Coordinates of C-alpha atoms in Angstrom, one line a residue:
X1 CA 106.9 13.8 108.3
X2 CA 107.1 10.2 108.3
X3 CA 109.8 8.0 106.9
X4 CA 107.7 6.2 104.4
X5 CA 105.6 7.2 101.5
X6 CA 102.7 9.5 101.9
X7 CA 100.3 11.7 100.0
X8 CA 102.1 13.8 97.5
X9 CA 100.5 17.0 98.3
X10 CA 101.2 16.5 102.0
X11 CA 104.9 16.6 101.5
X12 CA 105.7 18.9 98.6
X13 CA 103.6 21.8 97.4
X14 CA 104.3 21.5 93.7
X15 CA 103.0 24.9 92.9
X16 CA 104.4 26.9 90.0
X17 CA 105.9 29.8 92.1
X18 CA 107.8 27.2 94.1
X19 CA 109.1 25.5 90.9
X20 CA 110.2 28.8 89.5
X21 CA 112.0 29.6 92.7
X22 CA 113.6 26.2 92.8
X23 CA 114.9 26.5 89.2
X24 CA 116.3 30.0 89.9
X25 CA 117.9 29.0 93.2
X26 CA 119.4 25.7 91.8
X27 CA 120.8 27.5 88.8
X28 CA 122.5 30.1 91.0
X29 CA 123.8 27.4 93.3
X30 CA 125.4 25.6 90.3
X31 CA 128.0 28.4 90.2
X32 CA 129.9 26.2 92.6
X33 CA 130.5 23.7 89.8
X34 CA 132.7 26.2 87.9
X35 CA 135.9 25.3 89.9
X36 CA 135.2 21.6 88.9
X37 CA 135.0 22.7 85.2
X38 CA 138.2 24.7 85.5
X39 CA 139.9 21.6 87.0
X40 CA 138.6 19.4 84.1
X41 CA 140.0 21.8 81.5
X42 CA 143.4 21.7 83.0
X43 CA 143.6 18.0 81.9
X44 CA 145.6 17.3 78.7
X45 CA 143.6 16.2 75.7
X46 CA 140.3 17.4 74.3
X47 CA 138.4 14.1 74.8
X48 CA 138.7 13.9 78.6
X49 CA 137.8 17.5 78.9
X50 CA 134.7 17.1 76.8
X51 CA 133.6 13.9 78.6
X52 CA 134.1 15.4 82.0
X53 CA 132.2 18.5 81.0
X54 CA 129.3 16.4 79.7
X55 CA 129.2 14.6 83.0
X56 CA 129.1 17.9 84.9
X57 CA 126.4 19.1 82.5
X58 CA 124.2 16.0 83.1
X59 CA 124.8 16.4 86.9
X60 CA 123.6 20.0 86.8
X61 CA 120.6 19.3 84.7
X62 CA 119.5 16.4 86.9
X63 CA 120.0 18.4 90.1
X64 CA 117.8 21.3 88.6
X65 CA 115.1 18.7 87.7
X66 CA 115.2 17.0 91.1
X67 CA 112.3 18.8 92.8
X68 CA 110.0 18.9 89.6
X69 CA 110.7 15.2 89.0
X70 CA 110.1 14.2 92.6
X71 CA 106.8 16.0 92.4
X72 CA 105.7 14.0 89.5
X73 CA 107.1 10.6 90.8
X74 CA 104.7 8.9 93.2
X75 CA 107.0 6.0 93.9
X76 CA 109.2 6.3 97.0
X77 CA 111.9 4.1 95.4
X78 CA 112.0 6.1 92.2
X79 CA 112.3 9.3 94.1
X80 CA 115.4 7.9 95.9
X81 CA 117.0 7.1 92.4
X82 CA 117.4 10.9 91.9
X83 CA 120.0 11.5 94.6
X84 CA 121.5 8.1 93.9
X85 CA 122.0 9.1 90.2
X86 CA 123.7 12.4 91.3
X87 CA 126.0 10.5 93.6
X88 CA 126.9 8.1 90.8
X89 CA 127.7 11.0 88.5
X90 CA 129.9 12.6 91.0
X91 CA 131.8 9.4 91.4
X92 CA 132.2 9.3 87.6
X93 CA 134.3 12.4 88.0
X94 CA 136.8 10.6 90.2
X95 CA 139.4 10.1 87.5
X96 CA 139.7 13.9 87.1
X97 CA 138.9 15.2 90.6
X98 CA 139.9 12.4 92.9
X99 CA 138.8 13.0 96.5
X100 CA 137.6 16.4 95.6
X101 CA 134.4 14.9 94.2
X102 CA 133.2 15.1 97.8
X103 CA 132.6 18.9 97.3
X104 CA 129.7 17.9 94.9
X105 CA 128.0 15.8 97.6
X106 CA 126.4 19.0 98.9
X107 CA 124.2 18.9 95.9
X108 CA 123.4 15.2 96.6
X109 CA 122.4 16.1 100.1
X110 CA 120.1 18.9 98.9
X111 CA 118.5 16.6 96.4
X112 CA 117.7 14.2 99.2
X113 CA 116.1 17.1 101.2
X114 CA 113.9 18.2 98.3
X115 CA 113.0 14.7 97.0
X116 CA 110.1 14.2 99.5
X117 CA 111.9 11.6 101.6
X118 CA 110.7 10.9 105.0
X119 CA 112.6 12.5 107.9
X120 CA 114.3 9.2 108.9
X121 CA 115.5 8.6 105.4
X122 CA 116.7 12.1 105.0
X123 CA 118.7 12.1 108.3
X124 CA 120.2 8.7 107.7
X125 CA 121.2 9.5 104.1
X126 CA 122.6 12.9 104.8
X127 CA 124.4 11.7 107.9
X128 CA 126.1 8.9 106.0
X129 CA 127.0 11.2 103.2
X130 CA 128.5 13.8 105.6
X131 CA 130.5 11.1 107.3
X132 CA 131.6 9.6 104.0
X133 CA 132.9 13.0 103.0
X134 CA 134.9 13.3 106.1
X135 CA 136.3 9.8 105.7
X136 CA 137.3 10.4 102.1
X137 CA 139.0 13.7 103.0
X138 CA 141.0 12.0 105.8
X139 CA 141.9 9.1 103.5
X140 CA 143.1 11.4 100.8
X141 CA 145.4 13.2 103.2
X142 CA 143.4 16.5 103.1
X143 CA 143.5 19.0 105.9
X144 CA 141.3 17.9 108.8
X145 CA 139.7 21.3 109.0
X146 CA 138.8 21.2 105.3
X147 CA 137.2 17.7 105.8
X148 CA 135.2 18.9 108.7
X149 CA 134.1 22.0 106.8
X150 CA 132.9 20.0 103.9
X151 CA 131.0 17.7 106.1
X152 CA 129.4 20.5 108.0
X153 CA 128.4 22.2 104.7
X154 CA 126.7 19.0 103.5
X155 CA 124.9 18.5 106.8
X156 CA 123.8 22.2 107.3
X157 CA 122.7 23.0 103.9
X158 CA 120.7 19.7 103.6
X159 CA 119.0 20.4 106.9
X160 CA 118.2 23.9 105.9
X161 CA 116.6 22.8 102.7
X162 CA 114.7 20.0 104.4
X163 CA 113.3 22.5 107.0
X164 CA 112.4 24.9 104.2
X165 CA 110.5 22.2 102.3
X166 CA 108.6 21.3 105.5
X167 CA 107.6 24.9 106.0
X168 CA 106.4 25.1 102.5
X169 CA 104.5 21.8 102.9
X170 CA 102.9 23.2 106.0
X171 CA 101.8 26.3 104.2
X172 CA 100.4 24.2 101.4
X173 CA 98.4 22.1 103.8
X174 CA 97.0 25.1 105.4
X175 CA 96.0 26.5 102.0
X176 CA 94.3 23.1 101.2
X177 CA 92.5 23.2 104.6
X178 CA 91.3 26.7 104.0
X179 CA 90.0 25.7 100.6
X180 CA 88.2 22.7 102.1
X181 CA 86.8 24.9 104.9
X182 CA 85.5 27.4 102.3
X183 CA 84.0 24.6 100.3
X184 CA 82.2 23.1 103.3
X185 CA 81.0 26.6 104.3
X186 CA 79.6 27.2 100.8
X187 CA 78.0 23.7 100.8
X188 CA 76.4 24.4 104.2
X189 CA 75.2 27.8 103.1
X190 CA 73.6 26.2 100.0
X191 CA 71.9 23.6 102.2
X192 CA 70.6 26.4 104.5
X193 CA 69.2 28.4 101.6
X194 CA 67.6 25.2 100.1
X195 CA 66.1 24.3 103.3
X196 CA 64.8 27.7 104.1
X197 CA 63.4 28.3 100.6
X198 CA 61.7 24.9 100.8
X199 CA 60.1 25.7 104.2
X200 CA 59.1 29.2 103.1
X201 CA 57.6 28.2 99.7
X202 CA 56.1 25.0 101.1
X203 CA 54.1 26.9 103.7
X204 CA 53.3 29.8 101.5
X205 CA 52.2 27.8 98.5
X206 CA 50.1 25.5 100.7
X207 CA 48.3 28.5 102.1
X208 CA 47.9 30.0 98.7
X209 CA 46.4 26.8 97.3
X210 CA 43.9 26.6 100.2
X211 CA 42.9 30.2 99.7
X212 CA 42.6 29.9 96.0
X213 CA 40.3 26.9 96.4
X214 CA 38.2 28.9 98.9
X215 CA 38.1 31.9 96.6
X216 CA 36.9 29.7 93.8
X217 CA 34.0 28.3 95.9
X218 CA 33.1 31.8 97.1
X219 CA 33.1 33.1 93.4
X220 CA 30.8 30.2 92.4
X221 CA 28.5 31.1 95.2
X222 CA 28.6 34.9 94.1
X223 CA 30.0 35.9 97.6
X224 CA 31.8 39.3 97.8
X225 CA 34.3 37.7 100.2
X226 CA 36.0 36.1 97.2
X227 CA 37.6 39.4 96.4
X228 CA 39.1 39.6 99.9
X229 CA 40.5 36.0 99.5
X230 CA 42.1 36.9 96.2
X231 CA 43.6 40.0 97.8
X232 CA 45.1 37.9 100.6
X233 CA 46.5 35.5 97.9
X234 CA 48.2 38.4 96.3
X235 CA 49.7 39.5 99.6
X236 CA 50.8 36.0 100.4
X237 CA 52.6 35.6 97.0
X238 CA 54.4 39.0 97.5
X239 CA 55.3 38.1 101.0
X240 CA 56.7 34.7 99.9
X241 CA 58.7 36.4 97.1
X242 CA 60.2 38.8 99.7
X243 CA 61.0 36.0 102.1
X244 CA 62.9 34.0 99.4
X245 CA 64.9 37.1 98.5
X246 CA 65.9 37.8 102.1
X247 CA 66.6 34.2 102.8
X248 CA 69.0 33.9 99.9
X249 CA 70.9 36.9 101.3
X250 CA 70.8 35.4 104.8
X251 CA 68.9 38.2 106.4
X252 CA 65.6 36.4 107.2
X253 CA 64.6 35.6 110.8
X254 CA 61.7 33.4 112.0
X255 CA 59.8 34.1 115.2
X256 CA 57.5 31.8 117.1
X257 CA 54.9 34.5 117.6
X258 CA 54.8 35.5 113.9
X259 CA 54.5 31.8 112.9
X260 CA 51.7 31.1 115.3
X261 CA 49.7 34.1 113.9
X262 CA 50.4 32.8 110.3
X263 CA 49.4 29.3 111.3
X264 CA 46.1 30.4 112.8
X265 CA 45.2 32.2 109.5
X266 CA 46.4 29.2 107.4
X267 CA 44.5 26.6 109.5
X268 CA 41.3 28.6 109.5
X269 CA 41.5 29.0 105.7
X270 CA 41.8 25.3 105.4
X271 CA 38.8 24.7 107.6
X272 CA 41.0 23.2 110.4
X273 CA 40.1 24.1 114.1
X274 CA 43.3 25.7 115.6
X275 CA 44.1 25.3 119.3
X276 CA 47.2 27.5 119.7
X277 CA 48.9 29.0 122.8
X278 CA 48.1 32.6 123.5
X279 CA 51.7 33.5 124.8
X280 CA 55.2 32.5 123.8
X281 CA 57.0 33.9 126.8
X282 CA 57.8 30.5 128.2
X283 CA 60.0 29.7 125.2
X284 CA 63.7 30.6 125.8
X285 CA 64.9 33.5 123.6
X286 CA 67.5 31.3 122.0
X287 CA 64.9 28.7 120.9
X288 CA 62.1 30.9 119.5
X289 CA 63.4 30.9 116.0
X290 CA 63.7 27.1 116.1
X291 CA 60.2 26.9 117.6
X292 CA 59.0 29.1 114.7
X293 CA 60.4 26.8 112.0
X294 CA 58.7 23.8 113.8
X295 CA 55.3 25.5 113.8
X296 CA 55.8 26.5 110.1
X297 CA 56.7 23.0 108.9
X298 CA 54.3 21.0 111.1
X299 CA 51.3 23.2 110.2
X300 CA 52.2 23.0 106.5
X301 CA 52.1 19.2 106.9
X302 CA 48.8 19.3 108.7
X303 CA 47.2 21.3 105.9
X304 CA 48.9 19.5 103.1
X305 CA 48.9 15.8 104.2
X306 CA 46.8 15.1 107.3
X307 CA 43.2 15.6 106.3
X308 CA 42.7 16.8 109.8
X309 CA 39.9 18.9 111.3
X310 CA 41.7 20.0 114.4
X311 CA 45.2 21.0 115.2
X312 CA 46.8 21.8 118.6
X313 CA 50.1 23.4 119.5
X314 CA 51.6 23.2 122.9
X315 CA 54.7 25.2 124.2
X316 CA 56.7 25.1 127.4
X317 CA 60.2 26.0 128.4
X318 CA 61.8 22.8 127.1
X319 CA 59.7 21.7 124.1
X320 CA 57.1 22.4 121.4
X321 CA 54.5 19.9 120.3
X322 CA 52.1 20.0 117.3
X323 CA 49.3 17.4 117.0
X324 CA 46.3 16.8 114.8
X325 CA 43.4 14.3 114.4
X326 CA 44.2 13.4 110.8
X327 CA 45.3 10.2 109.2
X328 CA 48.4 9.9 111.4
X329 CA 52.0 9.2 110.6
X330 CA 53.0 7.3 107.4
X331 CA 56.4 6.3 105.9
X332 CA 56.0 8.9 103.1
X333 CA 55.2 11.8 105.5
X334 CA 57.9 10.8 107.9
X335 CA 60.6 10.8 105.2
X336 CA 59.5 13.9 103.3
X337 CA 62.0 16.5 102.4
X338 CA 60.3 19.0 104.7
X339 CA 60.6 16.9 107.8
X340 CA 64.2 15.9 106.7
X341 CA 65.2 19.6 106.5
X342 CA 63.4 20.3 109.8
X343 CA 65.3 17.3 111.5
X344 CA 68.6 18.7 110.2
X345 CA 67.8 22.1 111.6
X346 CA 66.7 20.6 114.9
X347 CA 69.7 18.4 115.3
X348 CA 72.1 21.2 114.3
X349 CA 70.7 23.3 117.2
X350 CA 71.3 20.5 119.6
X351 CA 67.6 19.6 120.1
X352 CA 65.8 16.3 119.4
X353 CA 62.8 15.7 117.1
X354 CA 60.3 12.8 117.6
X355 CA 57.2 11.9 115.5
X356 CA 54.4 9.5 116.2
X357 CA 50.7 9.1 116.7
X358 CA 49.0 11.8 118.7
X359 CA 46.4 11.4 121.4
X360 CA 43.9 12.9 119.0
X361 CA 44.5 9.9 116.7
X362 CA 46.5 11.7 114.1
X363 CA 50.1 13.0 113.7
X364 CA 52.3 14.2 116.5
X365 CA 55.5 16.2 116.0
X366 CA 57.6 17.1 119.1
X367 CA 60.9 19.0 119.4
X368 CA 62.6 19.0 122.9
X369 CA 65.6 21.0 123.8

């Protein structure tokens, strides 16, 4: 802990269980003020007794409120006023107790420990308080052992409470860190689901649209092949629904071989000549899912945006490249949500995505790992 001010939650937890524990513990510790009350009521006259008792009552109430008030007080200087007020109240009892007021300074030391002071302020204040207690005891002619004992009690109990507060603060920061990690994990999972659902539906709906248009033309021509296209549309819709369900549950995997087969069917349905690799063995096993996502998104863009008549996919052990002979790259296509999601997926896996104009005159998308 630093000696200066700092984030409130970084020093004191301020949780309800802690406050209940503090109120119970401080109430029990105030039993040690009973000898002070007995001394006060040995004084002649009712007025001095009542006044002294009132000071002790205010002292006890302020001590019990130290931790809750410190939690609600952002100002470092105002938090320091709490132990200063306790010290002043103890001195107000000097006419009745004399040098024995030093026995109340243990409460002052504890208030410093729980008032969210920095370590330097705490050590300095408690050290001065302990030394002052010893000096007052020696000045009053008290037994040296008693003076040393009182100083040791102030120092040890204050240090114990300070260490206890630091441990609670550490646990609180760990809880906050766990909550932040859980929130980040949930946000990451939401992003994964959104990206996967976009890629799945974008591809499937594009193919369904192309096939629906083809089926419509075949029906107009009276071709029996229209029924086959409609059947395929139904299968695609059911497959997309199944993919969305499994993606939401995190069970869906993508393979390069499966995506190449789906790409061939989708490109042919769209009237695009497909030049695809016949083997995927050269792609490392840990990169095949990523290569599958690249093929899915790139082919979807070819069908949806490029106006191409030819599409070519090339694979090797270090990269995958998809090119077409369409209208080429544009600002809108380069910044679309599909390519943005693909770029995030690629960068997360440690690979690199580049886009540009292909040797066929259209769009080129390349991912290298």
